[in-house]
Amino acid sequence: MQFRSYFFLLVVLALTGLSIWAFQSTKFNRGLDIQGGIRLVYQMRTAELSAEQKQRLPEVRSNLHQILTNRVSAALGVVEGNVQQQGSDRFIVELPEFKDANKAREMLSSTAKIQAYWARNVDTELATYRPFSPVPDSGDKEGRAEVRFVEDANPTIELKPADAKYKEMLAGWQLILEGDDLANAFPQQMGNLTVPSFEFSSNGAKKLRAWSQQVMNKRENLAFVLDGRVLSIAPLKDNMVLSTDAFIEGDFNPAYVKELCDLLKAGSLPVALDELSSQTVDPTIGKAALNQMLLAGYISFGFICLFLIAYYLVPGLVALVALALYVLFTITVLKLIGATFSLAAIAGFILSVGMAVDANILVFERVKEEMRDGRTLAAAIELGFRRALPAIVDSNMCTILTSMVLVNLGTGPVKGFATTLIIGVAISLFTAVTVTRSLLVFLVGAGIVKSTHLFAVDRNWFGEGFEKKAEESPLQIVNTAKRWFLISLATIIPGAIFLGLGGLKPSVEFQGGIEAVYGMAAGSTTSPSEIVKKLEAAGIKGGNVKFASAEGQRLAYVTVPASGEMKVGNQQARERLATAAGFNISDQRSFTEVGPTIQKETVRGAILGVVISSALIVFYLALRFGLALGSFASGLKFGLSAILALVHDVLLVLGVAAIVGYFLGWELSALFLTAMLTVIGFSVHDTIVIFDRIRENLRNPKPGEDFANLCNRSISQSLGRSINTSMTVIVTLIIMIWLGTATPDLKFFCVAMLVGIISGTYSSIYNASPILYLWDKAASKKGEQHSLIDIAVHEAHARLKAQTAQMQTVPEGAEIRKTYSQVKRRSSAIEKSKSSLDD
């Protein structure tokens, strides 16, 4: 055992050195909510793809991804922009520190497919009878290339690209070349003017030459069109044959010419894109939130350090080393995989530090228990780790399962939080089991630590005293189940009242629409209800307002559903909302738009997330406990009991959400969904600690013991460690609520987590085990053979019988002599098999 531990220590030292090097050589990818910028979500118009494009859809997606990436860096000049593919037809584009949302939309969603047309229905010198005419010297006020037209039948009204007549005019033109026929685009100086110049591919040159020869000396118009807007139109000069190059004449803004050429060089989109949602974030909010969150993280880490040292002494110091390595390893892995450190991801990391202590606490409490039973230091450490491991693995697997659901159903910050949590849990298993165990074995094996007093064996401040009385007078829990169920019901009723009063308020993600954040003037006494009344007076119904603070400034978060002019992509919505709410557009700190597609998927994701997470936990626990007890059906009792106990936690969290929504205007967002699913995973943690002890005691029940006493004994033996494992996370959340949450969504996330974990600790003790007991009691009425005790004892005897029979098997024809030594060896084997079953 010592050799193996020393080997692991060498491995840990090597990993530590590599992590320090990798940590220093890689950079942090800050989230958009920290550094500010723009996030846009686009969806491909797959219905417009040709049959050939649909057959090679992966290639089309890959090309589209590369084109968007090129536009982010070249056309927009964003150095650390990010384009992520989501699903089969979506792309998330993040532009850190970029502020011009309209320019971003123009550059990203434009197909940038330059087209050359023969304008057959536009007047020329030789054909003045045609129905449309260009307006002389047309172009926009910003020096952009744009030709305006009039219809000869109504020459006083200029046609615009959105007009039906404009589109009718374009439909009458003959396409000469487009898209891939363009080889290059670049600004060209012509005297004092800068014009866009084009170079065509060999195929494009052939098409242009053929057209030039066809209309030679007829003064026919050649027009260049981009995204349905005519950039230029000019007659072909006499005796001229165009082929490899061309340019657009005009007096243009040089900056516009460069942008246009960069856009064309980045490539034309193979399919049009629809904008599903957008978000503009001011960096001042993110920086303030980051500073607050880091402060909360430092304080919570300090509390954890003090708790471990004060309560566990030498094991606590060892756990601190493991915890420091956990922080180093986790951050390094996140940096290496290019994870984005958003506010949600950082919150998840801080929470994971609090959760990483859980495994150490379970081990240390088990080691202390083995010492109280008279084991030596070395034996107590070995047995403590071995017997605590099943509960550690099972509880962490449930957290990983719910986090995996979030990774697959969530987007942006939610996915970042879940990814951070999964990596954190996996690494915490390694550091708690490998690092802590190896260090403790080394300290004891080397004779550095010899006294049990250094393990704080008699320290029982948080309920461990019940463990000493568990054998003789355990707590009476399951046989007084009605009392605890009534308490649970009483905690749910207040929230249910506010649920009925409409306290649950959906965010823009759940209802679609617009959310804008405005900075309020110093000393402003405006209330949320007053802003809502202003919105209603302006004809904007269904609005919600909540307040927060950042960098000493009061912020108003205004949410309105999509209706009328308040629609995604409406350029006037931003100004109208600010005016209606009583703010100036300069007061705006962030602006978020969510279309109906994203809204429907968010609602769908919330429902699926809860259902899938619950089903995975039930299946996993049924499988794990079923293997131990001999049947999947027996394990199913444990899994379903854990989920039924969670109903209390979910209803309580929803009730609290309704209360704070009613009084503070806090809204259900994607982060709230994250909190709910994390609560589902984490609340099962304490339930598993108790269920694991029930499983262990079922293998070796006391003579004549009924299931009620066995459950009560198991709860009493696990009460202290259940409280301790939850306490570090609870304190971390309290500190984050107090100091580390600058935005309402983050504060709501932490409040929901706090309520859920406190409720989960209660329900694991007072709901889950009683439900399991009542279920087993009902099953026992069909016959004692259906009770868990009988099933477990029968399974244990069957295993023992199988092992004994295997040991008694001898080669055919061999002489069997029942000597004392053989009986003794068989007895030892039987005792060993009992021990293995118990372990």
PDB file of N, CA, C and O in Angstrom, residues 684-749:
ATOM      1  N   VAL A 684     -29.133  15.058  -4.507  1.00  0.00           N
ATOM      2  CA  VAL A 684     -29.052  13.606  -4.396  1.00  0.00           C
ATOM      3  C   VAL A 684     -27.794  13.194  -3.634  1.00  0.00           C
ATOM      4  O   VAL A 684     -27.718  12.088  -3.100  1.00  0.00           O
ATOM      5  N   HIS A 685     -26.828  14.131  -3.543  1.00  0.00           N
ATOM      6  CA  HIS A 685     -25.537  13.827  -2.909  1.00  0.00           C
ATOM      7  C   HIS A 685     -25.728  13.303  -1.491  1.00  0.00           C
ATOM      8  O   HIS A 685     -25.259  12.208  -1.148  1.00  0.00           O
ATOM      9  N   ASP A 686     -26.401  14.079  -0.647  1.00  0.00           N
ATOM     10  CA  ASP A 686     -26.584  13.657   0.744  1.00  0.00           C
ATOM     11  C   ASP A 686     -27.483  12.431   0.840  1.00  0.00           C
ATOM     12  O   ASP A 686     -27.319  11.591   1.735  1.00  0.00           O
ATOM     13  N   THR A 687     -28.463  12.343  -0.059  1.00  0.00           N
ATOM     14  CA  THR A 687     -29.321  11.161  -0.074  1.00  0.00           C
ATOM     15  C   THR A 687     -28.488   9.911  -0.318  1.00  0.00           C
ATOM     16  O   THR A 687     -28.692   8.870   0.314  1.00  0.00           O
ATOM     17  N   ILE A 688     -27.534  10.017  -1.238  1.00  0.00           N
ATOM     18  CA  ILE A 688     -26.686   8.863  -1.549  1.00  0.00           C
ATOM     19  C   ILE A 688     -25.810   8.491  -0.362  1.00  0.00           C
ATOM     20  O   ILE A 688     -25.569   7.308  -0.098  1.00  0.00           O
ATOM     21  N   VAL A 689     -25.325   9.507   0.372  1.00  0.00           N
ATOM     22  CA  VAL A 689     -24.503   9.213   1.557  1.00  0.00           C
ATOM     23  C   VAL A 689     -25.278   8.337   2.529  1.00  0.00           C
ATOM     24  O   VAL A 689     -24.750   7.354   3.074  1.00  0.00           O
ATOM     25  N   ILE A 690     -26.554   8.682   2.745  1.00  0.00           N
ATOM     26  CA  ILE A 690     -27.388   7.905   3.669  1.00  0.00           C
ATOM     27  C   ILE A 690     -27.774   6.563   3.050  1.00  0.00           C
ATOM     28  O   ILE A 690     -27.699   5.520   3.702  1.00  0.00           O
ATOM     29  N   PHE A 691     -28.178   6.583   1.779  1.00  0.00           N
ATOM     30  CA  PHE A 691     -28.556   5.336   1.114  1.00  0.00           C
ATOM     31  C   PHE A 691     -27.376   4.361   1.041  1.00  0.00           C
ATOM     32  O   PHE A 691     -27.559   3.143   1.138  1.00  0.00           O
ATOM     33  N   ASP A 692     -26.186   4.900   0.859  1.00  0.00           N
ATOM     34  CA  ASP A 692     -25.017   4.029   0.811  1.00  0.00           C
ATOM     35  C   ASP A 692     -24.803   3.337   2.156  1.00  0.00           C
ATOM     36  O   ASP A 692     -24.428   2.165   2.203  1.00  0.00           O
ATOM     37  N   ARG A 693     -25.048   4.060   3.250  1.00  0.00           N
ATOM     38  CA  ARG A 693     -24.928   3.427   4.578  1.00  0.00           C
ATOM     39  C   ARG A 693     -26.044   2.405   4.788  1.00  0.00           C
ATOM     40  O   ARG A 693     -25.807   1.343   5.381  1.00  0.00           O
ATOM     41  N   ILE A 694     -27.241   2.695   4.268  1.00  0.00           N
ATOM     42  CA  ILE A 694     -28.319   1.699   4.337  1.00  0.00           C
ATOM     43  C   ILE A 694     -27.915   0.449   3.556  1.00  0.00           C
ATOM     44  O   ILE A 694     -28.113  -0.684   4.019  1.00  0.00           O
ATOM     45  N   ARG A 695     -27.358   0.641   2.376  1.00  0.00           N
ATOM     46  CA  ARG A 695     -26.908  -0.496   1.570  1.00  0.00           C
ATOM     47  C   ARG A 695     -25.865  -1.315   2.319  1.00  0.00           C
ATOM     48  O   ARG A 695     -25.913  -2.549   2.311  1.00  0.00           O
ATOM     49  N   GLU A 696     -24.940  -0.624   2.971  1.00  0.00           N
ATOM     50  CA  GLU A 696     -23.891  -1.326   3.716  1.00  0.00           C
ATOM     51  C   GLU A 696     -24.476  -2.093   4.893  1.00  0.00           C
ATOM     52  O   GLU A 696     -24.105  -3.248   5.141  1.00  0.00           O
ATOM     53  N   ASN A 697     -25.392  -1.465   5.618  1.00  0.00           N
ATOM     54  CA  ASN A 697     -25.995  -2.135   6.779  1.00  0.00           C
ATOM     55  C   ASN A 697     -26.919  -3.279   6.361  1.00  0.00           C
ATOM     56  O   ASN A 697     -27.112  -4.231   7.123  1.00  0.00           O
ATOM     57  N   LEU A 698     -27.509  -3.189   5.167  1.00  0.00           N
ATOM     58  CA  LEU A 698     -28.355  -4.282   4.677  1.00  0.00           C
ATOM     59  C   LEU A 698     -27.543  -5.557   4.476  1.00  0.00           C
ATOM     60  O   LEU A 698     -28.071  -6.668   4.594  1.00  0.00           O
ATOM     61  N   ARG A 699     -26.268  -5.405   4.184  1.00  0.00           N
ATOM     62  CA  ARG A 699     -25.424  -6.576   3.977  1.00  0.00           C
ATOM     63  C   ARG A 699     -25.127  -7.309   5.282  1.00  0.00           C
ATOM     64  O   ARG A 699     -24.785  -8.487   5.265  1.00  0.00           O
ATOM     65  N   ASN A 700     -25.253  -6.586   6.377  1.00  0.00           N
ATOM     66  CA  ASN A 700     -24.944  -7.191   7.669  1.00  0.00           C
ATOM     67  C   ASN A 700     -25.863  -6.610   8.742  1.00  0.00           C
ATOM     68  O   ASN A 700     -25.409  -5.897   9.637  1.00  0.00           O
ATOM     69  N   PRO A 701     -27.157  -6.886   8.655  1.00  0.00           N
ATOM     70  CA  PRO A 701     -28.087  -6.318   9.646  1.00  0.00           C
ATOM     71  C   PRO A 701     -27.886  -6.945  11.025  1.00  0.00           C
ATOM     72  O   PRO A 701     -27.367  -8.054  11.157  1.00  0.00           O
ATOM     73  N   LYS A 702     -28.335  -6.231  12.045  1.00  0.00           N
ATOM     74  CA  LYS A 702     -28.263  -6.766  13.401  1.00  0.00           C
ATOM     75  C   LYS A 702     -29.312  -7.866  13.549  1.00  0.00           C
ATOM     76  O   LYS A 702     -30.361  -7.841  12.897  1.00  0.00           O
ATOM     77  N   PRO A 703     -29.048  -8.833  14.400  1.00  0.00           N
ATOM     78  CA  PRO A 703     -30.011  -9.929  14.582  1.00  0.00           C
ATOM     79  C   PRO A 703     -31.389  -9.394  14.989  1.00  0.00           C
ATOM     80  O   PRO A 703     -31.514  -8.599  15.918  1.00  0.00           O
ATOM     81  N   GLY A 704     -32.413  -9.804  14.270  1.00  0.00           N
ATOM     82  CA  GLY A 704     -33.777  -9.416  14.606  1.00  0.00           C
ATOM     83  C   GLY A 704     -34.129  -7.983  14.270  1.00  0.00           C
ATOM     84  O   GLY A 704     -35.211  -7.518  14.624  1.00  0.00           O
ATOM     85  N   GLU A 705     -33.254  -7.270  13.568  1.00  0.00           N
ATOM     86  CA  GLU A 705     -33.489  -5.852  13.271  1.00  0.00           C
ATOM     87  C   GLU A 705     -34.501  -5.705  12.140  1.00  0.00           C
ATOM     88  O   GLU A 705     -34.425  -6.411  11.123  1.00  0.00           O
ATOM     89  N   ASP A 706     -35.460  -4.773  12.325  1.00  0.00           N
ATOM     90  CA  ASP A 706     -36.383  -4.481  11.233  1.00  0.00           C
ATOM     91  C   ASP A 706     -35.826  -3.339  10.376  1.00  0.00           C
ATOM     92  O   ASP A 706     -34.836  -2.699  10.726  1.00  0.00           O
ATOM     93  N   PHE A 707     -36.480  -3.082   9.240  1.00  0.00           N
ATOM     94  CA  PHE A 707     -35.956  -2.104   8.294  1.00  0.00           C
ATOM     95  C   PHE A 707     -36.034  -0.686   8.844  1.00  0.00           C
ATOM     96  O   PHE A 707     -35.192   0.160   8.529  1.00  0.00           O
ATOM     97  N   ALA A 708     -37.036  -0.399   9.683  1.00  0.00           N
ATOM     98  CA  ALA A 708     -37.159   0.940  10.262  1.00  0.00           C
ATOM     99  C   ALA A 708     -35.947   1.264  11.122  1.00  0.00           C
ATOM    100  O   ALA A 708     -35.356   2.352  11.008  1.00  0.00           O
ATOM    101  N   ASN A 709     -35.563   0.326  11.978  1.00  0.00           N
ATOM    102  CA  ASN A 709     -34.407   0.579  12.842  1.00  0.00           C
ATOM    103  C   ASN A 709     -33.125   0.668  12.016  1.00  0.00           C
ATOM    104  O   ASN A 709     -32.240   1.481  12.312  1.00  0.00           O
ATOM    105  N   LEU A 710     -33.026  -0.177  10.977  1.00  0.00           N
ATOM    106  CA  LEU A 710     -31.831  -0.137  10.133  1.00  0.00           C
ATOM    107  C   LEU A 710     -31.695   1.229   9.452  1.00  0.00           C
ATOM    108  O   LEU A 710     -30.604   1.794   9.378  1.00  0.00           O
ATOM    109  N   CYS A 711     -32.836   1.778   8.947  1.00  0.00           N
ATOM    110  CA  CYS A 711     -32.798   3.102   8.317  1.00  0.00           C
ATOM    111  C   CYS A 711     -32.434   4.177   9.334  1.00  0.00           C
ATOM    112  O   CYS A 711     -31.605   5.059   9.048  1.00  0.00           O
ATOM    113  N   ASN A 712     -33.045   4.124  10.513  1.00  0.00           N
ATOM    114  CA  ASN A 712     -32.756   5.117  11.554  1.00  0.00           C
ATOM    115  C   ASN A 712     -31.292   5.045  11.978  1.00  0.00           C
ATOM    116  O   ASN A 712     -30.640   6.072  12.205  1.00  0.00           O
ATOM    117  N   ARG A 713     -30.781   3.822  12.093  1.00  0.00           N
ATOM    118  CA  ARG A 713     -29.369   3.647  12.461  1.00  0.00           C
ATOM    119  C   ARG A 713     -28.457   4.227  11.373  1.00  0.00           C
ATOM    120  O   ARG A 713     -27.456   4.895  11.669  1.00  0.00           O
ATOM    121  N   SER A 714     -28.820   4.004  10.115  1.00  0.00           N
ATOM    122  CA  SER A 714     -28.010   4.517   9.007  1.00  0.00           C
ATOM    123  C   SER A 714     -28.025   6.033   8.954  1.00  0.00           C
ATOM    124  O   SER A 714     -26.993   6.673   8.710  1.00  0.00           O
ATOM    125  N   ILE A 715     -29.201   6.627   9.200  1.00  0.00           N
ATOM    126  CA  ILE A 715     -29.305   8.100   9.218  1.00  0.00           C
ATOM    127  C   ILE A 715     -28.455   8.670  10.338  1.00  0.00           C
ATOM    128  O   ILE A 715     -27.722   9.655  10.154  1.00  0.00           O
ATOM    129  N   SER A 716     -28.530   8.053  11.521  1.00  0.00           N
ATOM    130  CA  SER A 716     -27.758   8.535  12.674  1.00  0.00           C
ATOM    131  C   SER A 716     -26.263   8.447  12.407  1.00  0.00           C
ATOM    132  O   SER A 716     -25.494   9.335  12.794  1.00  0.00           O
ATOM    133  N   GLN A 717     -25.847   7.388  11.725  1.00  0.00           N
ATOM    134  CA  GLN A 717     -24.434   7.224  11.416  1.00  0.00           C
ATOM    135  C   GLN A 717     -23.944   8.220  10.372  1.00  0.00           C
ATOM    136  O   GLN A 717     -22.747   8.495  10.286  1.00  0.00           O
ATOM    137  N   SER A 718     -24.857   8.760   9.582  1.00  0.00           N
ATOM    138  CA  SER A 718     -24.461   9.629   8.454  1.00  0.00           C
ATOM    139  C   SER A 718     -24.822  11.092   8.662  1.00  0.00           C
ATOM    140  O   SER A 718     -24.449  11.932   7.826  1.00  0.00           O
ATOM    141  N   LEU A 719     -25.515  11.419   9.748  1.00  0.00           N
ATOM    142  CA  LEU A 719     -26.035  12.775   9.918  1.00  0.00           C
ATOM    143  C   LEU A 719     -24.939  13.831   9.911  1.00  0.00           C
ATOM    144  O   LEU A 719     -25.027  14.849   9.209  1.00  0.00           O
ATOM    145  N   GLY A 720     -23.876  13.606  10.674  1.00  0.00           N
ATOM    146  CA  GLY A 720     -22.810  14.597  10.782  1.00  0.00           C
ATOM    147  C   GLY A 720     -22.140  14.864   9.448  1.00  0.00           C
ATOM    148  O   GLY A 720     -21.911  16.017   9.063  1.00  0.00           O
ATOM    149  N   ARG A 721     -21.835  13.792   8.714  1.00  0.00           N
ATOM    150  CA  ARG A 721     -21.152  14.003   7.431  1.00  0.00           C
ATOM    151  C   ARG A 721     -22.085  14.619   6.387  1.00  0.00           C
ATOM    152  O   ARG A 721     -21.631  15.341   5.501  1.00  0.00           O
ATOM    153  N   SER A 722     -23.408  14.372   6.502  1.00  0.00           N
ATOM    154  CA  SER A 722     -24.356  15.023   5.588  1.00  0.00           C
ATOM    155  C   SER A 722     -24.364  16.531   5.816  1.00  0.00           C
ATOM    156  O   SER A 722     -24.362  17.319   4.870  1.00  0.00           O
ATOM    157  N   ILE A 723     -24.355  16.920   7.072  1.00  0.00           N
ATOM    158  CA  ILE A 723     -24.341  18.354   7.400  1.00  0.00           C
ATOM    159  C   ILE A 723     -23.028  18.989   6.951  1.00  0.00           C
ATOM    160  O   ILE A 723     -22.999  20.069   6.354  1.00  0.00           O
ATOM    161  N   ASN A 724     -21.914  18.318   7.240  1.00  0.00           N
ATOM    162  CA  ASN A 724     -20.601  18.884   6.899  1.00  0.00           C
ATOM    163  C   ASN A 724     -20.400  19.038   5.392  1.00  0.00           C
ATOM    164  O   ASN A 724     -19.827  20.033   4.928  1.00  0.00           O
ATOM    165  N   THR A 725     -20.861  18.036   4.618  1.00  0.00           N
ATOM    166  CA  THR A 725     -20.662  18.118   3.175  1.00  0.00           C
ATOM    167  C   THR A 725     -21.462  19.255   2.552  1.00  0.00           C
ATOM    168  O   THR A 725     -21.028  19.869   1.574  1.00  0.00           O
ATOM    169  N   SER A 726     -22.633  19.535   3.121  1.00  0.00           N
ATOM    170  CA  SER A 726     -23.451  20.629   2.583  1.00  0.00           C
ATOM    171  C   SER A 726     -22.987  21.983   3.088  1.00  0.00           C
ATOM    172  O   SER A 726     -23.147  22.998   2.399  1.00  0.00           O
ATOM    173  N   MET A 727     -22.416  22.012   4.291  1.00  0.00           N
ATOM    174  CA  MET A 727     -22.104  23.279   4.936  1.00  0.00           C
ATOM    175  C   MET A 727     -21.122  24.121   4.127  1.00  0.00           C
ATOM    176  O   MET A 727     -21.300  25.333   3.982  1.00  0.00           O
ATOM    177  N   THR A 728     -20.073  23.501   3.560  1.00  0.00           N
ATOM    178  CA  THR A 728     -19.078  24.292   2.826  1.00  0.00           C
ATOM    179  C   THR A 728     -19.702  24.953   1.597  1.00  0.00           C
ATOM    180  O   THR A 728     -19.389  26.096   1.272  1.00  0.00           O
ATOM    181  N   VAL A 729     -20.596  24.234   0.911  1.00  0.00           N
ATOM    182  CA  VAL A 729     -21.253  24.815  -0.261  1.00  0.00           C
ATOM    183  C   VAL A 729     -22.238  25.887   0.169  1.00  0.00           C
ATOM    184  O   VAL A 729     -22.359  26.937  -0.474  1.00  0.00           O
ATOM    185  N   ILE A 730     -22.956  25.649   1.256  1.00  0.00           N
ATOM    186  CA  ILE A 730     -23.932  26.629   1.742  1.00  0.00           C
ATOM    187  C   ILE A 730     -23.236  27.937   2.123  1.00  0.00           C
ATOM    188  O   ILE A 730     -23.686  29.028   1.747  1.00  0.00           O
ATOM    189  N   VAL A 731     -22.126  27.826   2.843  1.00  0.00           N
ATOM    190  CA  VAL A 731     -21.396  29.038   3.231  1.00  0.00           C
ATOM    191  C   VAL A 731     -20.848  29.746   1.997  1.00  0.00           C
ATOM    192  O   VAL A 731     -20.899  30.974   1.892  1.00  0.00           O
ATOM    193  N   THR A 732     -20.335  28.975   1.018  1.00  0.00           N
ATOM    194  CA  THR A 732     -19.841  29.573  -0.223  1.00  0.00           C
ATOM    195  C   THR A 732     -20.940  30.357  -0.924  1.00  0.00           C
ATOM    196  O   THR A 732     -20.726  31.477  -1.408  1.00  0.00           O
ATOM    197  N   LEU A 733     -22.130  29.790  -0.998  1.00  0.00           N
ATOM    198  CA  LEU A 733     -23.253  30.465  -1.660  1.00  0.00           C
ATOM    199  C   LEU A 733     -23.680  31.718  -0.909  1.00  0.00           C
ATOM    200  O   LEU A 733     -24.004  32.749  -1.515  1.00  0.00           O
ATOM    201  N   ILE A 734     -23.687  31.649   0.418  1.00  0.00           N
ATOM    202  CA  ILE A 734     -24.053  32.833   1.212  1.00  0.00           C
ATOM    203  C   ILE A 734     -23.065  33.971   0.952  1.00  0.00           C
ATOM    204  O   ILE A 734     -23.457  35.127   0.777  1.00  0.00           O
ATOM    205  N   ILE A 735     -21.777  33.632   0.900  1.00  0.00           N
ATOM    206  CA  ILE A 735     -20.759  34.651   0.630  1.00  0.00           C
ATOM    207  C   ILE A 735     -20.941  35.230  -0.768  1.00  0.00           C
ATOM    208  O   ILE A 735     -20.823  36.446  -0.977  1.00  0.00           O
ATOM    209  N   MET A 736     -21.258  34.388  -1.745  1.00  0.00           N
ATOM    210  CA  MET A 736     -21.455  34.868  -3.108  1.00  0.00           C
ATOM    211  C   MET A 736     -22.688  35.764  -3.212  1.00  0.00           C
ATOM    212  O   MET A 736     -22.682  36.770  -3.922  1.00  0.00           O
ATOM    213  N   ILE A 737     -23.752  35.399  -2.520  1.00  0.00           N
ATOM    214  CA  ILE A 737     -24.956  36.251  -2.529  1.00  0.00           C
ATOM    215  C   ILE A 737     -24.645  37.593  -1.890  1.00  0.00           C
ATOM    216  O   ILE A 737     -25.088  38.659  -2.362  1.00  0.00           O
ATOM    217  N   TRP A 738     -23.855  37.569  -0.842  1.00  0.00           N
ATOM    218  CA  TRP A 738     -23.537  38.793  -0.091  1.00  0.00           C
ATOM    219  C   TRP A 738     -22.578  39.683  -0.874  1.00  0.00           C
ATOM    220  O   TRP A 738     -22.766  40.892  -0.972  1.00  0.00           O
ATOM    221  N   LEU A 739     -21.545  39.069  -1.483  1.00  0.00           N
ATOM    222  CA  LEU A 739     -20.483  39.877  -2.093  1.00  0.00           C
ATOM    223  C   LEU A 739     -20.277  39.654  -3.586  1.00  0.00           C
ATOM    224  O   LEU A 739     -19.733  40.525  -4.261  1.00  0.00           O
ATOM    225  N   GLY A 740     -20.681  38.509  -4.111  1.00  0.00           N
ATOM    226  CA  GLY A 740     -20.178  38.122  -5.423  1.00  0.00           C
ATOM    227  C   GLY A 740     -21.150  38.118  -6.577  1.00  0.00           C
ATOM    228  O   GLY A 740     -20.871  37.496  -7.601  1.00  0.00           O
ATOM    229  N   THR A 741     -22.295  38.782  -6.470  1.00  0.00           N
ATOM    230  CA  THR A 741     -23.275  38.717  -7.553  1.00  0.00           C
ATOM    231  C   THR A 741     -23.747  40.125  -7.897  1.00  0.00           C
ATOM    232  O   THR A 741     -24.606  40.681  -7.226  1.00  0.00           O
ATOM    233  N   ALA A 742     -23.191  40.658  -8.975  1.00  0.00           N
ATOM    234  CA  ALA A 742     -23.528  42.021  -9.382  1.00  0.00           C
ATOM    235  C   ALA A 742     -24.786  42.077 -10.232  1.00  0.00           C
ATOM    236  O   ALA A 742     -25.438  43.114 -10.314  1.00  0.00           O
ATOM    237  N   THR A 743     -25.130  40.969 -10.905  1.00  0.00           N
ATOM    238  CA  THR A 743     -26.300  40.970 -11.777  1.00  0.00           C
ATOM    239  C   THR A 743     -27.445  40.203 -11.112  1.00  0.00           C
ATOM    240  O   THR A 743     -27.217  39.249 -10.363  1.00  0.00           O
ATOM    241  N   PRO A 744     -28.690  40.580 -11.400  1.00  0.00           N
ATOM    242  CA  PRO A 744     -29.831  39.864 -10.800  1.00  0.00           C
ATOM    243  C   PRO A 744     -29.862  38.387 -11.147  1.00  0.00           C
ATOM    244  O   PRO A 744     -30.215  37.559 -10.300  1.00  0.00           O
ATOM    245  N   ASP A 745     -29.488  38.030 -12.377  1.00  0.00           N
ATOM    246  CA  ASP A 745     -29.518  36.621 -12.769  1.00  0.00           C
ATOM    247  C   ASP A 745     -28.545  35.789 -11.942  1.00  0.00           C
ATOM    248  O   ASP A 745     -28.867  34.671 -11.518  1.00  0.00           O
ATOM    249  N   LEU A 746     -27.334  36.324 -11.705  1.00  0.00           N
ATOM    250  CA  LEU A 746     -26.360  35.593 -10.893  1.00  0.00           C
ATOM    251  C   LEU A 746     -26.815  35.489  -9.435  1.00  0.00           C
ATOM    252  O   LEU A 746     -26.641  34.457  -8.795  1.00  0.00           O
ATOM    253  N   LYS A 747     -27.380  36.563  -8.925  1.00  0.00           N
ATOM    254  CA  LYS A 747     -27.862  36.531  -7.536  1.00  0.00           C
ATOM    255  C   LYS A 747     -29.003  35.535  -7.393  1.00  0.00           C
ATOM    256  O   LYS A 747     -29.068  34.762  -6.429  1.00  0.00           O
ATOM    257  N   PHE A 748     -29.909  35.550  -8.380  1.00  0.00           N
ATOM    258  CA  PHE A 748     -31.028  34.605  -8.375  1.00  0.00           C
ATOM    259  C   PHE A 748     -30.512  33.174  -8.470  1.00  0.00           C
ATOM    260  O   PHE A 748     -31.019  32.263  -7.793  1.00  0.00           O
ATOM    261  N   PHE A 749     -29.502  32.958  -9.303  1.00  0.00           N
ATOM    262  CA  PHE A 749     -28.880  31.646  -9.442  1.00  0.00           C
ATOM    263  C   PHE A 749     -28.368  31.147  -8.089  1.00  0.00           C
ATOM    264  O   PHE A 749     -28.624  30.006  -7.686  1.00  0.00           O
TER     265      PHE A 749
END
